[in-house]
CSV table of C-alpha atoms in Angstrom, one decimal:
chain,number,residue,atom,x,y,z
K,845,MET,CA,-136.5,-109.5,-137.8
K,846,THR,CA,-134.9,-109.4,-141.2
K,847,THR,CA,-135.6,-113.2,-141.7
K,848,ALA,CA,-139.2,-112.7,-140.9
K,849,LEU,CA,-139.5,-109.8,-143.3
K,850,ASN,CA,-137.9,-111.8,-146.0
K,851,ALA,CA,-140.3,-114.7,-145.3
K,852,SER,CA,-143.2,-112.4,-146.0
K,853,ALA,CA,-142.4,-112.5,-149.7
K,854,ARG,CA,-143.6,-116.1,-149.8
K,855,THR,CA,-146.9,-116.8,-151.4
K,856,LYS,CA,-147.7,-119.5,-148.8
K,857,HIS,CA,-146.8,-118.9,-145.1
K,858,ASP,CA,-145.3,-121.8,-143.3
K,859,PHE,CA,-145.4,-120.1,-139.9
K,860,PRO,CA,-148.3,-118.9,-137.8
K,861,LEU,CA,-149.2,-115.3,-138.4
K,862,LYS,CA,-149.5,-112.9,-135.5
K,863,GLU,CA,-152.3,-110.4,-135.0
K,864,ILE,CA,-151.2,-106.8,-134.7
K,865,PRO,CA,-152.0,-105.5,-131.2
K,866,ALA,CA,-154.8,-103.0,-131.1
K,867,LEU,CA,-155.4,-99.8,-129.1
K,868,ARG,CA,-158.5,-100.2,-127.0
K,869,VAL,CA,-161.0,-97.6,-126.1
K,870,ARG,CA,-161.2,-98.7,-122.5
K,871,ASP,CA,-157.5,-97.9,-122.2
K,872,GLY,CA,-158.2,-94.3,-123.1
K,873,LEU,CA,-156.1,-94.7,-126.3
K,874,GLY,CA,-158.3,-96.0,-129.0
K,875,GLY,CA,-160.9,-93.3,-129.3
K,876,ILE,CA,-161.3,-90.6,-132.0
K,877,ARG,CA,-161.6,-87.9,-129.4
K,878,THR,CA,-158.1,-88.7,-128.1
K,879,PHE,CA,-156.7,-88.7,-131.6
K,880,ARG,CA,-158.4,-85.4,-132.4
K,881,ARG,CA,-157.2,-83.6,-129.2
K,882,ASP,CA,-153.5,-84.6,-129.5
K,883,GLN,CA,-152.5,-86.6,-132.5
K,884,LEU,CA,-148.8,-86.9,-131.6
K,885,GLY,CA,-149.6,-87.8,-128.0
K,886,PHE,CA,-152.1,-90.4,-129.2
K,887,LEU,CA,-149.6,-92.1,-131.5
K,888,ARG,CA,-146.8,-91.9,-128.9
K,889,SER,CA,-148.9,-93.6,-126.3
K,890,GLY,CA,-149.5,-96.5,-128.6
K,891,LEU,CA,-145.8,-97.0,-129.2
K,892,GLU,CA,-145.1,-96.9,-125.5
K,893,GLN,CA,-147.8,-99.5,-124.8
K,894,TYR,CA,-147.4,-101.9,-127.8
K,895,GLY,CA,-144.0,-101.2,-129.4
K,896,ASP,CA,-143.2,-100.5,-133.1
K,897,ILE,CA,-146.4,-101.9,-134.7
K,898,TYR,CA,-150.0,-101.6,-133.6
K,899,ARG,CA,-153.4,-100.8,-135.0
K,900,PHE,CA,-156.3,-98.5,-134.3
K,901,ARG,CA,-159.5,-97.4,-136.0
K,902,LEU,CA,-160.1,-93.8,-137.2
K,903,LEU,CA,-163.9,-93.7,-137.8
K,904,ASN,CA,-164.3,-96.4,-140.5
K,905,MET,CA,-160.5,-96.7,-141.3
K,906,ARG,CA,-158.3,-99.5,-140.2
K,907,VAL,CA,-154.9,-97.9,-139.5
K,908,VAL,CA,-151.6,-99.7,-138.7
K,909,MET,CA,-148.8,-97.6,-137.2
K,910,LEU,CA,-145.2,-98.6,-138.1
K,911,ASN,CA,-142.2,-97.3,-136.3
K,912,HIS,CA,-139.2,-99.5,-137.1
K,913,PRO,CA,-136.6,-98.9,-139.9
K,914,ASP,CA,-137.1,-102.5,-141.1
K,915,TYR,CA,-140.9,-102.1,-141.4
K,916,ILE,CA,-140.5,-98.8,-143.2
K,917,ARG,CA,-138.0,-100.2,-145.7
K,918,HIS,CA,-140.4,-103.1,-146.3
K,919,VAL,CA,-143.3,-100.8,-147.2
K,920,LEU,CA,-141.5,-98.0,-149.0
K,921,VAL,CA,-138.8,-100.0,-150.8
K,922,ASP,CA,-139.1,-103.8,-150.8
K,923,LYS,CA,-142.9,-103.9,-151.4
K,924,ALA,CA,-143.4,-100.5,-152.8
K,925,GLU,CA,-145.6,-101.7,-155.7
K,926,GLN,CA,-147.9,-103.3,-153.2
K,927,TYR,CA,-148.5,-100.1,-151.2
K,928,ASP,CA,-150.1,-97.2,-153.0
K,929,LYS,CA,-151.1,-93.6,-152.1
K,930,ASN,CA,-154.8,-94.3,-152.0
K,931,ALA,CA,-154.4,-93.4,-148.3
K,932,ALA,CA,-156.3,-91.1,-146.0
K,933,VAL,CA,-153.7,-88.3,-145.7
K,934,PHE,CA,-153.3,-88.0,-149.4
K,935,ARG,CA,-157.0,-88.3,-150.1
K,936,ILE,CA,-157.6,-85.4,-147.8
K,937,ALA,CA,-154.8,-83.3,-149.4
K,938,ARG,CA,-156.1,-84.2,-152.9
K,939,PRO,CA,-158.4,-81.2,-153.3
K,940,VAL,CA,-155.3,-79.1,-153.3
K,941,LEU,CA,-152.7,-81.4,-154.9
K,942,ARG,CA,-155.1,-83.2,-157.4
K,943,ASP,CA,-153.2,-85.7,-159.6
K,944,GLY,CA,-149.8,-84.2,-159.1
K,945,LEU,CA,-146.8,-86.4,-158.2
K,946,ILE,CA,-147.2,-85.9,-154.4
K,947,ALA,CA,-150.6,-87.4,-153.9
K,948,THR,CA,-151.8,-89.3,-157.0
K,949,PRO,CA,-152.9,-92.9,-156.3
K,950,ASP,CA,-152.6,-93.7,-160.0
K,951,MET,CA,-149.4,-95.7,-160.3
K,952,GLU,CA,-149.2,-95.5,-164.1
K,953,LEU,CA,-149.8,-91.8,-164.2
K,954,TRP,CA,-147.2,-91.4,-161.4
K,955,ARG,CA,-144.6,-93.4,-163.4
K,956,ARG,CA,-145.2,-91.4,-166.5
K,957,GLN,CA,-144.9,-88.0,-164.7
K,958,ARG,CA,-141.8,-89.1,-162.8
K,959,ARG,CA,-140.1,-90.2,-165.9
K,960,MET,CA,-140.6,-86.8,-167.5
K,961,MET,CA,-139.8,-84.7,-164.5
K,962,ALA,CA,-137.0,-86.5,-162.7
K,963,PRO,CA,-134.2,-85.4,-165.2
K,964,TYR,CA,-134.8,-81.8,-164.1
K,965,PHE,CA,-134.3,-82.4,-160.4
K,966,THR,CA,-130.9,-84.1,-160.4
K,967,PRO,CA,-128.0,-82.3,-158.5
K,968,ARG,CA,-126.5,-81.2,-161.8
K,969,THR,CA,-129.7,-79.6,-163.0
K,970,VAL,CA,-130.4,-78.1,-159.5
K,971,SER,CA,-127.0,-76.4,-159.6
K,972,LYS,CA,-128.3,-74.1,-162.4
K,973,PHE,CA,-130.8,-72.6,-160.0
K,974,ALA,CA,-128.4,-72.1,-157.1
K,975,ARG,CA,-127.9,-68.4,-158.1
K,976,ASN,CA,-131.6,-67.8,-157.8
K,977,MET,CA,-131.5,-69.1,-154.2
K,978,THR,CA,-128.6,-66.9,-153.1
K,979,ASP,CA,-129.8,-63.8,-155.0
K,980,GLU,CA,-133.3,-64.0,-153.4
K,981,THR,CA,-131.8,-64.6,-150.0
K,982,THR,CA,-129.5,-61.6,-150.4
K,983,SER,CA,-132.4,-59.5,-151.5
K,984,MET,CA,-134.3,-60.5,-148.4
K,985,LEU,CA,-131.4,-59.4,-146.2
K,986,GLU,CA,-131.3,-56.1,-148.0
K,987,ARG,CA,-135.0,-55.6,-147.4
K,988,TRP,CA,-134.6,-56.3,-143.7
K,989,GLU,CA,-131.8,-53.7,-143.5
K,990,ALA,CA,-133.7,-51.1,-145.5
K,991,ARG,CA,-136.7,-51.5,-143.2
K,992,GLY,CA,-134.5,-50.8,-140.2
K,993,GLU,CA,-135.2,-54.2,-138.7
K,994,ALA,CA,-131.8,-55.0,-137.4
K,995,GLY,CA,-132.5,-55.4,-133.7
K,996,ALA,CA,-136.3,-55.6,-134.1
K,997,PRO,CA,-138.2,-58.8,-133.8
K,998,LEU,CA,-138.9,-60.6,-137.1
K,999,ASP,CA,-141.6,-63.1,-138.0
K,1000,VAL,CA,-139.1,-65.3,-139.7
K,1001,THR,CA,-141.6,-67.9,-140.6
K,1002,ASP,CA,-143.4,-65.4,-142.7
K,1003,GLU,CA,-140.2,-64.0,-144.1
K,1004,PHE,CA,-138.9,-67.4,-145.1
K,1005,GLY,CA,-142.3,-68.3,-146.6
K,1006,GLN,CA,-142.0,-65.3,-149.0
K,1007,LEU,CA,-138.3,-66.2,-149.7
K,1008,ALA,CA,-139.3,-69.8,-150.6
K,1009,LEU,CA,-142.0,-68.7,-153.0
K,1010,ARG,CA,-139.7,-66.1,-154.6
K,1011,ILE,CA,-137.1,-68.8,-155.2
K,1012,VAL,CA,-139.4,-71.4,-156.6
K,1013,SER,CA,-141.3,-68.9,-158.7
K,1014,ARG,CA,-138.0,-67.5,-160.2
K,1015,SER,CA,-136.8,-71.1,-160.8
K,1016,LEU,CA,-140.2,-72.3,-162.3
K,1017,PHE,CA,-141.3,-69.2,-164.2
K,1018,SER,CA,-138.3,-66.8,-164.4
K,1019,ALA,CA,-140.7,-64.4,-162.7
K,1020,GLU,CA,-140.9,-62.0,-159.7
K,1021,VAL,CA,-143.9,-62.8,-157.5
K,1022,GLY,CA,-144.1,-59.6,-155.5
K,1023,ASP,CA,-147.2,-59.4,-153.3
K,1024,ALA,CA,-148.6,-62.6,-154.8
K,1025,ALA,CA,-146.2,-64.5,-152.5
K,1026,GLN,CA,-148.0,-63.3,-149.4
K,1027,ALA,CA,-151.4,-64.2,-150.9
K,1028,PHE,CA,-150.3,-67.7,-151.8
K,1029,GLU,CA,-148.7,-68.1,-148.4
K,1030,ARG,CA,-151.9,-67.1,-146.6
K,1031,ALA,CA,-154.0,-69.4,-148.8
K,1032,PHE,CA,-151.8,-72.4,-148.2
K,1033,GLN,CA,-151.7,-71.8,-144.4
K,1034,LEU,CA,-155.5,-71.7,-144.4
K,1035,ALA,CA,-155.8,-74.9,-146.5
K,1036,ASN,CA,-153.2,-76.7,-144.3
K,1037,THR,CA,-155.2,-75.7,-141.1
K,1038,VAL,CA,-158.6,-76.8,-142.5
K,1039,LEU,CA,-157.3,-80.1,-144.0
K,1040,GLY,CA,-155.3,-80.8,-140.8
K,1041,LYS,CA,-158.4,-80.5,-138.6
K,1042,PHE,CA,-160.3,-82.6,-141.1
K,1043,PHE,CA,-157.8,-85.4,-140.9
K,1044,SER,CA,-158.1,-85.6,-137.2
K,1045,PHE,CA,-161.9,-85.8,-137.6
K,1046,PRO,CA,-162.9,-86.5,-141.2
K,1047,PHE,CA,-166.6,-85.4,-141.0
K,1048,PRO,CA,-168.6,-84.0,-142.6
K,1049,PRO,CA,-167.2,-84.6,-146.1
K,1050,LEU,CA,-165.3,-81.7,-147.7
K,1051,SER,CA,-168.0,-81.4,-150.3
K,1052,PHE,CA,-170.4,-80.4,-147.6
K,1053,PRO,CA,-170.4,-76.5,-147.5
K,1054,THR,CA,-169.5,-75.8,-143.9
K,1055,PRO,CA,-167.9,-72.3,-143.4
K,1056,SER,CA,-164.4,-73.8,-143.1
K,1057,HIS,CA,-164.9,-75.9,-146.2
K,1058,VAL,CA,-166.0,-72.8,-148.1
K,1059,ARG,CA,-162.9,-71.0,-147.0
K,1060,LEU,CA,-160.8,-74.0,-148.1
K,1061,ARG,CA,-162.4,-73.8,-151.6
K,1062,ARG,CA,-161.6,-70.1,-151.8
K,1063,ALA,CA,-158.0,-70.7,-150.7
K,1064,ILE,CA,-157.5,-73.4,-153.3
K,1065,ASP,CA,-158.9,-71.0,-156.0
K,1066,ARG,CA,-156.3,-68.4,-154.9
K,1067,MET,CA,-153.5,-70.9,-155.2
K,1068,ASP,CA,-154.8,-72.1,-158.6
K,1069,GLY,CA,-154.9,-68.5,-159.7
K,1070,PHE,CA,-151.3,-67.9,-158.6
K,1071,VAL,CA,-150.1,-70.9,-160.8
K,1072,SER,CA,-152.5,-70.2,-163.7
K,1073,ARG,CA,-151.2,-66.7,-164.2
K,1074,PHE,CA,-147.6,-67.7,-164.5
K,1075,ILE,CA,-148.4,-70.6,-166.8
K,1076,GLN,CA,-150.4,-68.4,-169.1
K,1077,ASN,CA,-147.7,-65.8,-169.2
K,1078,ARG,CA,-145.2,-68.5,-170.2
K,1079,LEU,CA,-147.5,-69.9,-172.9
K,1080,THR,CA,-147.5,-66.4,-174.6
K,1081,ASP,CA,-143.7,-66.1,-174.4
K,1082,GLU,CA,-141.5,-67.2,-177.3
K,1083,VAL,CA,-139.0,-69.6,-175.9
K,1084,GLU,CA,-136.9,-71.8,-178.3
K,1085,VAL,CA,-136.3,-75.4,-177.5
K,1086,GLY,CA,-132.8,-75.7,-176.1
K,1087,GLN,CA,-132.9,-72.2,-174.6
K,1088,GLU,CA,-135.2,-73.0,-171.7
K,1089,PRO,CA,-134.7,-70.5,-168.9
K,1090,ASP,CA,-136.7,-72.2,-166.3
K,1091,LEU,CA,-138.4,-75.4,-165.1
K,1092,LEU,CA,-141.8,-74.5,-166.6
K,1093,SER,CA,-140.3,-74.3,-170.1
K,1094,LEU,CA,-138.5,-77.6,-169.6
K,1095,PHE,CA,-141.8,-79.2,-168.5
K,1096,LEU,CA,-143.6,-77.7,-171.6
K,1097,HIS,CA,-141.1,-79.4,-173.8
K,1098,ALA,CA,-140.8,-82.7,-171.9
K,1099,VAL,CA,-141.9,-85.8,-173.7
K,1100,ASP,CA,-142.5,-89.2,-172.2
K,1101,GLU,CA,-140.2,-91.9,-173.6
K,1102,GLY,CA,-143.1,-94.4,-173.3
K,1103,ASP,CA,-145.8,-92.8,-175.5
K,1104,GLY,CA,-143.9,-89.9,-177.1
K,1105,LYS,CA,-146.4,-87.3,-175.7
K,1106,GLY,CA,-146.0,-84.4,-173.3
K,1107,MET,CA,-148.2,-83.2,-170.4
K,1108,ASP,CA,-151.5,-81.7,-171.1
K,1109,LEU,CA,-152.2,-78.2,-169.5
K,1110,GLU,CA,-154.3,-79.6,-166.7
K,1111,GLN,CA,-151.6,-82.1,-165.6
K,1112,LEU,CA,-149.0,-79.4,-166.0
K,1113,HIS,CA,-151.0,-77.1,-163.7
K,1114,HIS,CA,-151.2,-79.9,-161.1
K,1115,GLU,CA,-147.5,-80.6,-161.1
K,1116,VAL,CA,-146.6,-76.9,-160.9
K,1117,LEU,CA,-148.9,-76.4,-157.9
K,1118,ASN,CA,-147.4,-79.5,-156.3
K,1119,ILE,CA,-143.9,-78.0,-156.7
K,1120,CYS,CA,-145.0,-74.7,-155.3
K,1121,VAL,CA,-146.6,-76.3,-152.2
K,1122,GLY,CA,-143.7,-78.7,-151.6
K,1123,ALA,CA,-141.0,-76.1,-152.1
K,1124,TYR,CA,-142.8,-73.5,-149.9
K,1125,GLU,CA,-143.5,-75.9,-147.0
K,1126,THR,CA,-140.1,-77.6,-146.8
K,1127,THR,CA,-138.0,-74.4,-147.0
K,1128,THR,CA,-140.2,-72.2,-144.9
K,1129,ASN,CA,-140.4,-74.5,-141.9
K,1130,THR,CA,-136.9,-75.9,-142.0
K,1131,LEU,CA,-135.3,-72.5,-142.1
K,1132,ALA,CA,-137.6,-71.2,-139.3
K,1133,TRP,CA,-136.8,-74.1,-137.1
K,1134,ALA,CA,-133.1,-74.0,-137.9
K,1135,PHE,CA,-132.7,-70.4,-136.7
K,1136,TYR,CA,-134.9,-71.0,-133.7
K,1137,LEU,CA,-132.7,-73.9,-132.7
K,1138,LEU,CA,-129.5,-72.0,-133.5
K,1139,ALA,CA,-130.7,-69.1,-131.3
K,1140,ARG,CA,-131.1,-71.5,-128.4
K,1141,HIS,CA,-127.8,-73.3,-129.0
K,1142,PRO,CA,-125.1,-70.6,-129.4
K,1143,GLU,CA,-122.3,-73.2,-129.4
K,1144,VAL,CA,-123.7,-74.7,-132.6
K,1145,GLU,CA,-124.3,-71.2,-134.0
K,1146,SER,CA,-120.6,-70.3,-133.4
K,1147,ARG,CA,-119.4,-73.4,-135.1
K,1148,LEU,CA,-121.6,-72.6,-138.1
K,1149,HIS,CA,-120.2,-69.1,-138.3
K,1150,ALA,CA,-116.7,-70.4,-138.2
K,1151,GLU,CA,-117.3,-72.9,-141.0
K,1152,VAL,CA,-119.0,-70.3,-143.2
K,1153,ASP,CA,-116.2,-67.8,-142.7
K,1154,GLU,CA,-113.5,-70.3,-143.4
K,1155,VAL,CA,-115.2,-71.8,-146.5
K,1156,LEU,CA,-116.2,-68.5,-148.1
K,1157,GLY,CA,-113.1,-66.6,-147.3
K,1158,ALA,CA,-113.3,-63.1,-148.9
K,1159,HIS,CA,-116.7,-63.9,-150.6
K,1160,THR,CA,-119.9,-62.8,-148.9
K,1161,VAL,CA,-122.2,-65.2,-150.7
K,1162,PRO,CA,-121.8,-69.0,-151.1
K,1163,ASP,CA,-122.3,-70.8,-154.4
K,1164,PHE,CA,-123.1,-74.3,-155.4
K,1165,GLU,CA,-119.5,-75.3,-155.5
K,1166,ASP,CA,-119.1,-74.4,-151.8
K,1167,LEU,CA,-121.6,-77.0,-150.7
K,1168,PRO,CA,-119.3,-80.0,-150.4
K,1169,ARG,CA,-117.1,-78.0,-148.0
K,1170,LEU,CA,-120.1,-76.7,-145.9
K,1171,THR,CA,-120.2,-80.0,-144.1
K,1172,TYR,CA,-121.3,-78.8,-140.7
K,1173,THR,CA,-124.0,-76.5,-142.3
K,1174,ARG,CA,-125.4,-79.7,-143.9
K,1175,MET,CA,-125.3,-81.5,-140.6
K,1176,ILE,CA,-127.3,-78.7,-139.0
K,1177,VAL,CA,-129.9,-79.0,-141.8
K,1178,ASP,CA,-130.2,-82.8,-141.4
K,1179,GLU,CA,-130.6,-82.5,-137.6
K,1180,VAL,CA,-133.3,-79.8,-138.0
K,1181,LEU,CA,-135.1,-82.2,-140.5
K,1182,ARG,CA,-134.8,-85.0,-137.9
K,1183,ILE,CA,-136.4,-83.0,-135.1
K,1184,TYR,CA,-139.0,-81.1,-137.2
K,1185,SER,CA,-139.6,-82.8,-140.6
K,1186,PRO,CA,-142.2,-80.6,-142.4
K,1187,ALA,CA,-143.7,-83.7,-144.0
K,1188,TYR,CA,-143.8,-85.5,-140.7
K,1189,GLN,CA,-146.1,-88.3,-141.6
K,1190,LEU,CA,-146.8,-90.4,-144.6
K,1191,MET,CA,-149.4,-93.1,-145.4
K,1192,ARG,CA,-149.7,-96.0,-147.7
K,1193,HIS,CA,-152.7,-98.2,-148.6
K,1194,THR,CA,-152.2,-102.0,-148.9
K,1195,ARG,CA,-153.4,-103.2,-152.2
K,1196,GLU,CA,-153.4,-106.8,-151.1
K,1197,GLU,CA,-152.8,-108.7,-147.9
K,1198,ASP,CA,-149.2,-108.6,-146.7
K,1199,VAL,CA,-147.1,-109.9,-143.8
K,1200,ILE,CA,-144.7,-107.6,-141.9
K,1201,ASP,CA,-142.4,-109.4,-139.4
K,1202,GLY,CA,-144.9,-112.1,-139.0
K,1203,TYR,CA,-147.8,-109.8,-138.5
K,1204,ARG,CA,-150.8,-110.1,-140.9
K,1205,VAL,CA,-151.7,-106.8,-142.6
K,1206,PRO,CA,-155.1,-107.1,-144.4
K,1207,ALA,CA,-155.7,-105.6,-147.8
K,1208,GLY,CA,-157.2,-102.2,-147.6
K,1209,THR,CA,-155.3,-101.2,-144.4
K,1210,GLN,CA,-154.0,-97.6,-144.0
K,1211,VAL,CA,-150.3,-97.8,-143.0
K,1212,LEU,CA,-149.0,-94.8,-141.1
K,1213,VAL,CA,-145.4,-93.7,-140.7
K,1214,ASN,CA,-144.8,-90.7,-138.4
K,1215,SER,CA,-141.2,-89.4,-138.8
K,1216,TYR,CA,-141.6,-87.1,-135.8
K,1217,LEU,CA,-141.8,-90.2,-133.6
K,1218,LEU,CA,-139.5,-92.4,-135.8
K,1219,HIS,CA,-136.8,-89.7,-135.5
K,1220,ARG,CA,-137.0,-89.9,-131.8
K,1221,HIS,CA,-136.9,-93.7,-131.5
K,1222,PRO,CA,-134.7,-94.4,-128.5
K,1223,ASP,CA,-133.1,-97.5,-130.1
K,1224,PHE,CA,-131.5,-95.3,-132.8
K,1225,TRP,CA,-131.3,-91.8,-131.4
K,1226,GLU,CA,-129.6,-91.2,-128.0
K,1227,ASP,CA,-131.2,-88.4,-126.1
K,1228,PRO,CA,-133.4,-87.7,-129.1
K,1229,GLU,CA,-134.8,-84.3,-128.0
K,1230,ARG,CA,-131.3,-82.8,-127.9
K,1231,PHE,CA,-130.2,-80.7,-130.9
K,1232,GLU,CA,-126.9,-82.3,-131.9
K,1233,PRO,CA,-125.8,-81.9,-135.6
K,1234,GLU,CA,-122.9,-84.2,-135.0
K,1235,ARG,CA,-125.4,-87.1,-135.3
K,1236,PHE,CA,-125.0,-86.7,-139.0
K,1237,SER,CA,-121.2,-87.1,-139.3
K,1238,ALA,CA,-120.4,-89.8,-141.9
K,1239,GLU,CA,-119.3,-92.2,-139.1
K,1240,ARG,CA,-122.5,-91.9,-137.1
K,1241,ILE,CA,-124.7,-92.2,-140.2
K,1242,ALA,CA,-123.0,-95.4,-141.1
K,1243,GLN,CA,-123.9,-96.8,-137.6
K,1244,ARG,CA,-127.6,-96.3,-138.1
K,1245,PRO,CA,-130.2,-98.2,-140.2
K,1246,LYS,CA,-130.9,-96.1,-143.3
K,1247,HIS,CA,-134.6,-96.0,-142.7
K,1248,ALA,CA,-134.3,-94.6,-139.2
K,1249,TYR,CA,-134.2,-91.2,-140.9
K,1250,VAL,CA,-136.7,-90.5,-143.7
K,1251,PRO,CA,-137.5,-86.7,-143.9
K,1252,PHE,CA,-138.1,-87.0,-147.7
K,1253,GLY,CA,-139.5,-90.5,-147.7
K,1254,SER,CA,-137.7,-93.4,-149.4
K,1255,GLY,CA,-137.9,-95.8,-152.3
K,1256,PRO,CA,-139.4,-95.1,-155.7
K,1257,ARG,CA,-141.6,-92.3,-154.4
K,1258,VAL,CA,-138.9,-90.5,-152.5
K,1259,CYS,CA,-139.5,-86.7,-152.8
K,1260,LEU,CA,-138.6,-85.5,-156.3
K,1261,GLY,CA,-137.5,-82.1,-154.9
K,1262,LYS,CA,-135.1,-83.5,-152.3
K,1263,HIS,CA,-131.9,-82.1,-154.0
K,1264,PHE,CA,-133.6,-78.8,-154.7
K,1265,ALA,CA,-134.7,-78.4,-151.1
K,1266,LEU,CA,-131.4,-79.4,-149.5
K,1267,THR,CA,-129.4,-77.1,-151.9
K,1268,GLU,CA,-131.8,-74.2,-151.2
K,1269,ILE,CA,-131.8,-74.6,-147.4
K,1270,CYS,CA,-128.0,-75.0,-147.1
K,1271,LEU,CA,-127.3,-72.0,-149.3
K,1272,ALA,CA,-129.9,-69.8,-147.6
K,1273,LEU,CA,-128.6,-70.8,-144.2
K,1274,ALA,CA,-125.0,-70.0,-145.1
K,1275,THR,CA,-125.9,-66.7,-146.8
K,1276,ILE,CA,-127.8,-65.4,-143.7
K,1277,ALA,CA,-125.2,-66.8,-141.2
K,1278,ARG,CA,-122.4,-65.0,-143.1
K,1279,LYS,CA,-123.9,-61.6,-142.2
K,1280,TYR,CA,-126.3,-62.0,-139.3
K,1281,ARG,CA,-127.3,-63.7,-136.2
K,1282,LEU,CA,-131.0,-64.3,-135.3
K,1283,VAL,CA,-131.5,-64.3,-131.6
K,1284,THR,CA,-134.3,-65.0,-129.2
K,1285,PRO,CA,-136.1,-61.8,-127.9
K,1286,GLU,CA,-136.0,-61.5,-124.1
K,1287,GLY,CA,-139.0,-63.3,-122.6
K,1288,ALA,CA,-140.0,-65.1,-125.8
K,1289,PRO,CA,-142.0,-68.3,-125.1
K,1290,GLU,CA,-140.9,-71.7,-126.3
K,1291,VAL,CA,-142.2,-72.4,-129.8
K,1292,LEU,CA,-144.1,-75.7,-130.1
K,1293,PRO,CA,-144.8,-77.7,-133.2
K,1294,ASP,CA,-148.3,-77.7,-134.7
K,1295,ALA,CA,-149.2,-81.1,-136.2
K,1296,LEU,CA,-151.7,-80.7,-139.0
K,1297,ILE,CA,-151.2,-82.1,-142.6
K,1298,THR,CA,-147.7,-80.7,-142.2
K,1299,LEU,CA,-145.6,-79.8,-139.2
K,1300,HIS,CA,-145.0,-76.1,-138.6
K,1301,PRO,CA,-144.2,-73.8,-135.7
K,1302,LYS,CA,-147.3,-72.9,-133.8
K,1303,ASN,CA,-147.8,-69.1,-133.9
K,1304,GLY,CA,-144.6,-68.7,-136.0
K,1305,VAL,CA,-141.0,-68.1,-135.0
K,1306,HIS,CA,-140.1,-64.6,-134.0
K,1307,LEU,CA,-136.4,-63.7,-133.6
K,1308,ARG,CA,-134.3,-60.5,-133.4
K,1309,LEU,CA,-131.8,-59.7,-136.1
K,1310,GLU,CA,-128.2,-58.8,-135.2
K,1311,ARG,CA,-125.4,-58.0,-137.5
K,1312,ARG,CA,-122.4,-60.2,-136.8
């Protein structure tokens, strides 16, 4: 396979090209109704019938599904410049994300913004925000206790959503968000639902004022208002260069080395909103799924508690320096992200014809990678539905292809906030586990994933709080 992928770099092919197998309507697999009813089931059926590469049509779009690490490396790393984000899933999300780093198809704009923002998301810089993460997690636990909720069921998805927004707002704006966190959370959930349904059946256009599209517009306006308020407050503050207390101030002073200019206010707004959305979604769902899985696997939970107690000793709250020793905690987080990656699918658009493993991929094709299915590939994950953090020991990681696991993407457009998210999730998980257990209420139903634009627990995760 590697030889064939390398051969695709040639300008003239000296081997016969293969046609990508297509899902057929008569097989019950190729129709839009099937995709709309059960997107994950539709994509899984294609893999079972045709293997790791196949194609289908979604209305007028030609889509190629890829599900092998070599193919994914080819698109995201080796030929990254040939595959842009002018793809359906990003076009659909663009009313919310606009020209921020997550979704912009403009490669030059992306390079400029990435150059300016990347220095503020290194592990060293993220370490400065670790205290925000543990402080806000501790405050959440104090609120739970003050409300007398030890022993009562908690909607942990909602609780972790508010926690994520408090952490990102404090890190971005040095500000308390209060009730605004819930308003942003509700607006995002509405937007995610509307856009997810639109992706499964992209008609009529979002510009057409259906009731759901009108609600989407209002939700976007509420998210914009959330961001605008904090930006305007920062613009009126007097913050000296070199004494920047938060990410927003750093962005305001950032200058591109290429043209010597900074971001205009519109672009700054887009980037801040992208960070809020990305930080909210990753942390909320990963923590909710983590405690749901821990509640159902007490042997893993016991090992987590033992590690946290040993590493922290007499301390009640972890800090950034504890993270290298919280190895099992990190394995849990990695395994949760394998099973339930919030950004569970990504797409790219082929700018010109390409060849992947001998298969011709025409220009203009929408290339789809679904990590929910990739992370369950039987060739790389034994008993993939089993929750097993030990998969992420150093020895077992070394035995797998790197691109069998891509919760944050890969290549030049790997998620900018990866280090921030992993630090935040590990610290929050350890802080909560130090004091409490979250257990499944008696008779609680199984929680299923809801696959929209992002993957989240359908109807939320509800657990009971118990002091250790």
